[in-house]
Coordinates of C-alpha atoms and ligand atoms in Angstrom, one line a residue:
X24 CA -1.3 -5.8 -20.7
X25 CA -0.2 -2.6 -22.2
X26 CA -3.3 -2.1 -24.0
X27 CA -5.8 -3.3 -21.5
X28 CA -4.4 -0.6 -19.0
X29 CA -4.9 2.3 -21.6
X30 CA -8.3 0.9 -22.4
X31 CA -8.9 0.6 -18.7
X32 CA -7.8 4.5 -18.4
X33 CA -9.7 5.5 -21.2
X34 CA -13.0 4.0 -20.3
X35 CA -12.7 5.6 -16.7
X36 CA -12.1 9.1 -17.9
X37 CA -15.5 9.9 -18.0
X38 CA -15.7 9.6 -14.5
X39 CA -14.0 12.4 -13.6
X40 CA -16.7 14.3 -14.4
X41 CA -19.1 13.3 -11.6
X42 CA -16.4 13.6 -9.1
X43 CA -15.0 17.3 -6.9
X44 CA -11.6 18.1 -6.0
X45 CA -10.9 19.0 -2.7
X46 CA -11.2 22.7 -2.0
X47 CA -11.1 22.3 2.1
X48 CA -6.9 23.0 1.5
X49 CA -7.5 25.8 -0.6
X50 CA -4.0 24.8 -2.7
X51 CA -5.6 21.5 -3.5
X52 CA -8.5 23.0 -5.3
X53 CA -6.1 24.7 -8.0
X54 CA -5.7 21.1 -10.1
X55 CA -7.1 20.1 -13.4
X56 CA -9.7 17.8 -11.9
X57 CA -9.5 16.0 -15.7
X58 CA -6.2 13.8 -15.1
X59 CA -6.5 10.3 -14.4
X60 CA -3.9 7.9 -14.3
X61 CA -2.1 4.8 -13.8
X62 CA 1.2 2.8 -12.9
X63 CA 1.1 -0.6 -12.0
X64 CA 4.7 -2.5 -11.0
X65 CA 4.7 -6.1 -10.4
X66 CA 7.1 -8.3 -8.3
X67 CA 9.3 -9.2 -11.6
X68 CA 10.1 -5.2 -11.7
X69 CA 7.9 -4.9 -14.7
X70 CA 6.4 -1.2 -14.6
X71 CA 3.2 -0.4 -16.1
X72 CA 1.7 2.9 -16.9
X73 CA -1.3 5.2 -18.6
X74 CA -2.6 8.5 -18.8
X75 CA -1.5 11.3 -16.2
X76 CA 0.7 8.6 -14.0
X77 CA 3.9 11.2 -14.3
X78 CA 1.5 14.3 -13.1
X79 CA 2.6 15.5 -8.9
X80 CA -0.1 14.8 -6.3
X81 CA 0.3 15.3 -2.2
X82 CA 0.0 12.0 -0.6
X83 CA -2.3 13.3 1.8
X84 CA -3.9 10.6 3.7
X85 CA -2.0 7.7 2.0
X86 CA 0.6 9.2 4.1
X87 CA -1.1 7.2 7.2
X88 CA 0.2 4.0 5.7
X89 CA 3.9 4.9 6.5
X90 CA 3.7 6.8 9.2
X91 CA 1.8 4.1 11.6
X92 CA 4.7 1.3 10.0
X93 CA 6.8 4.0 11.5
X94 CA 5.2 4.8 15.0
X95 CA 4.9 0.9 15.0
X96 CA 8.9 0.4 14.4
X97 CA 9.5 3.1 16.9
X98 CA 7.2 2.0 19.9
X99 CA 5.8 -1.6 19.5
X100 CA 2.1 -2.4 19.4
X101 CA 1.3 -2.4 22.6
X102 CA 2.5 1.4 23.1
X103 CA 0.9 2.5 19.6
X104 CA -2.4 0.7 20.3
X105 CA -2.6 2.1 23.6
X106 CA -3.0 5.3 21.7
X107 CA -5.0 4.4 18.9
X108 CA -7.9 1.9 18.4
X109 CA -8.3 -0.9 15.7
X110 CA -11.4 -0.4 14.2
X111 CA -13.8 1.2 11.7
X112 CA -15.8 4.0 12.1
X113 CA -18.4 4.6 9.7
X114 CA -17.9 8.3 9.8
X115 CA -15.9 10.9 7.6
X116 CA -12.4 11.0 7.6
X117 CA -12.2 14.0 9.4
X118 CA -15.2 13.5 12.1
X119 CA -14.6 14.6 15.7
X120 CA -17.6 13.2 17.0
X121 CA -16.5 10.1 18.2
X122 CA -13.1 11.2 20.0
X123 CA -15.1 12.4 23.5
X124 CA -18.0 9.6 23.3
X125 CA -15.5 6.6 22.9
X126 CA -14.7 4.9 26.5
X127 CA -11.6 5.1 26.7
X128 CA -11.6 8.5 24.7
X129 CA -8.7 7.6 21.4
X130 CA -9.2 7.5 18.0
X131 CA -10.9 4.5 16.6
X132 CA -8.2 3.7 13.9
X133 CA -4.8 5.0 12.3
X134 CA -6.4 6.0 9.3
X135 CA -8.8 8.5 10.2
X136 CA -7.6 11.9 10.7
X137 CA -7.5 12.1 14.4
X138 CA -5.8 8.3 14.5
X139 CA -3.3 9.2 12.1
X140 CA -2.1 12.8 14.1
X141 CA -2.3 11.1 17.2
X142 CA 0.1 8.7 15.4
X143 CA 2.4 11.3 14.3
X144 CA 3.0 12.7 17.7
X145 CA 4.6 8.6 18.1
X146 CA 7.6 8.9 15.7
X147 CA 10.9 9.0 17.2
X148 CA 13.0 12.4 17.0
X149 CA 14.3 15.3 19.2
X150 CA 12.1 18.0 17.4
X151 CA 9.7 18.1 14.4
X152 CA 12.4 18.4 11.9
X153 CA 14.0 15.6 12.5
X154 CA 10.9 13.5 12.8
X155 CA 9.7 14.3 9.6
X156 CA 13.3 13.7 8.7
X157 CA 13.1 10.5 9.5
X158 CA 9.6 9.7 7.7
X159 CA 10.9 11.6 4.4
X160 CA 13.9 9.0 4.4
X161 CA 11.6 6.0 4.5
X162 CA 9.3 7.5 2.0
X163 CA 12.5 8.1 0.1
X164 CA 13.7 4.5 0.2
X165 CA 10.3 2.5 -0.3
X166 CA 9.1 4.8 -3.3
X167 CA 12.8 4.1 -4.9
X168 CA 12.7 8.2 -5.4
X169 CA 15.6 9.6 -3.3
X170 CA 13.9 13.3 -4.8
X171 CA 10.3 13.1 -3.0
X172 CA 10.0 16.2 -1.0
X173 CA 7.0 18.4 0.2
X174 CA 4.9 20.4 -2.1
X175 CA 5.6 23.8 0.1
X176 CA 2.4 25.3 -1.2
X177 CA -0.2 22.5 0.2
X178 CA 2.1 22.3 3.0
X179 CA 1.4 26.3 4.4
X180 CA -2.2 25.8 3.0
X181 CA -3.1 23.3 5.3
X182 CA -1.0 24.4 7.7
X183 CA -2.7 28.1 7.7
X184 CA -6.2 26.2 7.4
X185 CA -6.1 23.2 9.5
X186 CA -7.9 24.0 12.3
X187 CA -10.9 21.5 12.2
X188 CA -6.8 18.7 12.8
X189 CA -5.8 21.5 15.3
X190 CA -9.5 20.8 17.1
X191 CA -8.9 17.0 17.6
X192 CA -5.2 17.6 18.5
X193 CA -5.6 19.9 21.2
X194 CA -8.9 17.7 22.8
X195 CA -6.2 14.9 22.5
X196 CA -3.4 16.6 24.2
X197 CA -6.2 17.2 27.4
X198 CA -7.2 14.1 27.3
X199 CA -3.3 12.6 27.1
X200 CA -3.5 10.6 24.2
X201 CA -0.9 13.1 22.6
X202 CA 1.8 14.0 24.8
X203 CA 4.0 16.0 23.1
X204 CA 4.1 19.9 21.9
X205 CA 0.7 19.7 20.0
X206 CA 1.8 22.4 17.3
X207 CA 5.3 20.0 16.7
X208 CA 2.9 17.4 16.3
X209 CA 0.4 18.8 13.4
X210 CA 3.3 19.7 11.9
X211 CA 4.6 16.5 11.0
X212 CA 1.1 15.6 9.9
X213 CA 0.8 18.5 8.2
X214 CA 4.5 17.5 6.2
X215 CA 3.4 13.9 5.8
X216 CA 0.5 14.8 3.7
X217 CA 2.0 17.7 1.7
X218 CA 4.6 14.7 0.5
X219 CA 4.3 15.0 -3.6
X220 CA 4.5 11.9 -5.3
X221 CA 3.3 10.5 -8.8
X222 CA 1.7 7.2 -9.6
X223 CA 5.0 5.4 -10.3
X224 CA 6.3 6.2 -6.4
X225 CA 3.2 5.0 -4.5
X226 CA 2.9 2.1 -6.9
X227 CA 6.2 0.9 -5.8
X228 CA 5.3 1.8 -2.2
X229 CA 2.3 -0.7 -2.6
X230 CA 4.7 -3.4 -4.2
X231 CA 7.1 -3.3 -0.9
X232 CA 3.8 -3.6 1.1
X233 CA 2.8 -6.9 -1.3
X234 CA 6.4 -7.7 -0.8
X235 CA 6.4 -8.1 3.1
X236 CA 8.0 -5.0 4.2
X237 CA 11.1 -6.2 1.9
X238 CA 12.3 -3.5 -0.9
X239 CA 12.2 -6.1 -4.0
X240 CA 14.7 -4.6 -6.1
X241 CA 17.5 -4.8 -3.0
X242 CA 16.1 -7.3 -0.6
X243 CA 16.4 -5.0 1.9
X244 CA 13.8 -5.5 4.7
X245 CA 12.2 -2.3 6.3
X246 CA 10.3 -3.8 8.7
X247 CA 8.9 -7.0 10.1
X248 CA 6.4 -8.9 7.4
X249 CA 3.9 -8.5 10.8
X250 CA 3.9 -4.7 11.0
X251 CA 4.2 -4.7 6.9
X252 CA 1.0 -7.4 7.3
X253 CA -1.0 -4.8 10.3
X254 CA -0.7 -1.7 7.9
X255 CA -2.5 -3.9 5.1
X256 CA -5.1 -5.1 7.2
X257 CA -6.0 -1.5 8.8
X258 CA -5.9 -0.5 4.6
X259 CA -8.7 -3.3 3.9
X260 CA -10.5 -2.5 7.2
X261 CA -10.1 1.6 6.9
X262 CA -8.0 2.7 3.9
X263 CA -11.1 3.7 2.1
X264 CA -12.9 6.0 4.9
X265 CA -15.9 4.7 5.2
X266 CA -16.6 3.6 1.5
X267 CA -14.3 0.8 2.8
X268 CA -16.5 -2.0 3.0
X269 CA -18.1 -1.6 -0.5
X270 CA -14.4 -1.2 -1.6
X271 CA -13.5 -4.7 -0.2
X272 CA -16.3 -5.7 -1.8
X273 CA -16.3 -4.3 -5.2
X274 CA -12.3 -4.3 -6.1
X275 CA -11.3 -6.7 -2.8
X276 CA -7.7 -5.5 -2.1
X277 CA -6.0 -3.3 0.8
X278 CA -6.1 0.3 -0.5
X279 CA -5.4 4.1 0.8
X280 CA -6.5 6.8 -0.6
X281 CA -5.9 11.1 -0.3
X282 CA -7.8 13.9 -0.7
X283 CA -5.3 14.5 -3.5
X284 CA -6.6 12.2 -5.6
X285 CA -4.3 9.2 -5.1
X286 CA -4.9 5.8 -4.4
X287 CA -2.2 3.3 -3.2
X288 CA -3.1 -0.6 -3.7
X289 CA -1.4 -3.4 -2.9
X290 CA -1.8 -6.7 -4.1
X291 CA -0.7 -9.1 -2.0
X292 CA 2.6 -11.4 -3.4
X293 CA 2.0 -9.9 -7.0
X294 CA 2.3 -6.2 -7.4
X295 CA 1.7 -2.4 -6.2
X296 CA -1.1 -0.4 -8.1
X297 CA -1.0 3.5 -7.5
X298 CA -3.9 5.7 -9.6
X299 CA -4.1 9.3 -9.8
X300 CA -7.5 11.2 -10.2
X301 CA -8.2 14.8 -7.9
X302 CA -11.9 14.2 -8.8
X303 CA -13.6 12.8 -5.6
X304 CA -16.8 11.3 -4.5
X305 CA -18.7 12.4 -1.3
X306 CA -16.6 9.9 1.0
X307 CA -13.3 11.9 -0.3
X308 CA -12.4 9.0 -2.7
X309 CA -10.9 9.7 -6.7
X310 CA -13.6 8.4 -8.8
X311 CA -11.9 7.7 -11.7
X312 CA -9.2 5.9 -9.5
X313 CA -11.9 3.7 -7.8
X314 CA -12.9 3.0 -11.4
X315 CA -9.8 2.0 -12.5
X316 CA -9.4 -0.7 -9.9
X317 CA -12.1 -1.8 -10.1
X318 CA -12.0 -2.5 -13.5
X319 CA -7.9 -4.1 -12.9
X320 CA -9.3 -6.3 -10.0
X321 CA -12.0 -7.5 -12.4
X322 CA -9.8 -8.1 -15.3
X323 CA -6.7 -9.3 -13.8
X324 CA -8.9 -11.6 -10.6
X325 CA -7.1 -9.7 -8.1
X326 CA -10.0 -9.7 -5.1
X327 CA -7.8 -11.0 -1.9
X328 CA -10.9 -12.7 -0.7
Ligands
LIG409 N1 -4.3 16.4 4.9 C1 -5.7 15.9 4.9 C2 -6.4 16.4 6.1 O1 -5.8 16.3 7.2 C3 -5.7 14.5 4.7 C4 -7.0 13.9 4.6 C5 -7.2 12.9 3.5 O2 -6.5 12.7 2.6 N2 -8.4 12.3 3.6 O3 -7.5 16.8 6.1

């Protein structure tokens, strides 16, 4: 197993060099665009790893994954999906086009930018602090990593550059989709993504998913195998932007990636997969990390469908 993952890594390194990393956050575009890595952790607890899987990435919009099990916990479906839609897009992450033209005006999905803020503004708390608060614990417990905290850096750079998120916020604050302070709101979202993680923490965040909202290593359950079973589905549906179809196609598990360069997977039953490459395609996905799974899913037979 050992092996086939470094040979896996190796073969995918040249990859990196077709892809960009993300320069829209200004901090994001400082990283060696070179790394690529790999931790894989099954349900037996055995923990698997190559490359740069020990080198800090920002969640960024893997982030999405937690906070809508979150929002969900807090509020029940009907309340979140009264907010937020349930399907697809087809556009970029970060479009705007669709939030006026949509009858009734809400995002189409939790995953997309817009979804995901409008999300944010759901999570139970008296102020932003203790909000985030709340979402840094969970991140804490599921990832086994009681240290993960923000990178402040990425956190003031997309803060200070944001204003494309600021743009759907505010149109959703007029229209009532978000009805809190809009500014407390993007700042959660803002704190969400700037979370820094390596390989090893989202790959055991992918393993409670496979696991039914249950931590393995404890048996503590999170949250209800349903909402555990809705995030997976929306990841499969929209974790991949809109390269999600091919995705479902070509490597055939529920993923989420980040404009960092991560990419959370989660095989159902059998294990969590996290890969870390800041070298992205056009749709915003790490193309060495794409690689890389695809390559697993192949080997290993992993393909859900
Ligand atoms: N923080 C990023 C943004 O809001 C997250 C997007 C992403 O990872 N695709 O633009």
């Amino acid at each position: 197993m050992q092996e086939l993952i470094d040979n896996i890594v190796k073969k995918n390194s040249e990859l990196t060099k077709k892809g960009k990393v993300a320069d829209y956050i200004p901090a994001l575009s400082k990283v060696n665009p070179d790394y690529l890595g790999v931790a894989v952790k099954d349900s037996k607890g055995n923990l698997y790893y190559s490359g740069d899987y020990n080198k800090k990435f920002t969640l960024q919009s893997i982030s999405k994954t937690i906070s809508l099990m979150l929002a969900l916990m807090d509020n029940g479906e009907e309340k979140v999906f009264e907010k937020v839609g349930m399907e697809p897009t087809g556009d970029a992450f970060n479009s705007i086009i669709k939030l006026e033209t949509m009858v009734p005006s809400k995002p189409l999905n939790p995953m997309i930018n817009a979804g995901a803020i409008a999300i944010a503004s759901l999570i139970k708390g008296k102020n932003s602090e203790e909000k985030f608060g709340r979402l840094l614990s969970l991140f804490r417990k599921i990832s086994r990593n009681d240290k993960l905290d923000i990178n402040e850096e990425v956190y003031l750079s997309e803060k200070r550059t944001g204003d494309r998120n600021r743009a759907m916020a505010y149109f959703m604050k007029d229209v009532g989709i978000i009805e809190e302070d809009v500014e407390e709101v993007l700042d959660v979202y803002f704190k969400q993504c700037s979370i820094e993680v390596d390989c090893v923490d989202i790959a055991n965040i992918g393993l409670f998913l496979a696991n039914r909202g249950i931590i393995p290593d404890t048996g503590e359950q999170i949250t209800s195998e349903h909402i555990a079973r809705t995030v997976k589905t929306f990841m499969v549906t929209c974790g991949m932007y809109n390269a999600s179809g091919e995705f479902a196609i070509k490597v055939g598990v529920p993923a989420k990636s980040g404009v960092g360069g991560g990419i959370m997977a989660v095989v159902p039953h059998k294990m969590g997969i996290g890969v870390f490459g800041p070298a992205l395609d056009e749709k915003g996905n790490s193309v060495g990390g794409y690689g890389i799974l695809r390559d697993l899913s192949k080997e290993f037979n992993l393909s859900i469908f």
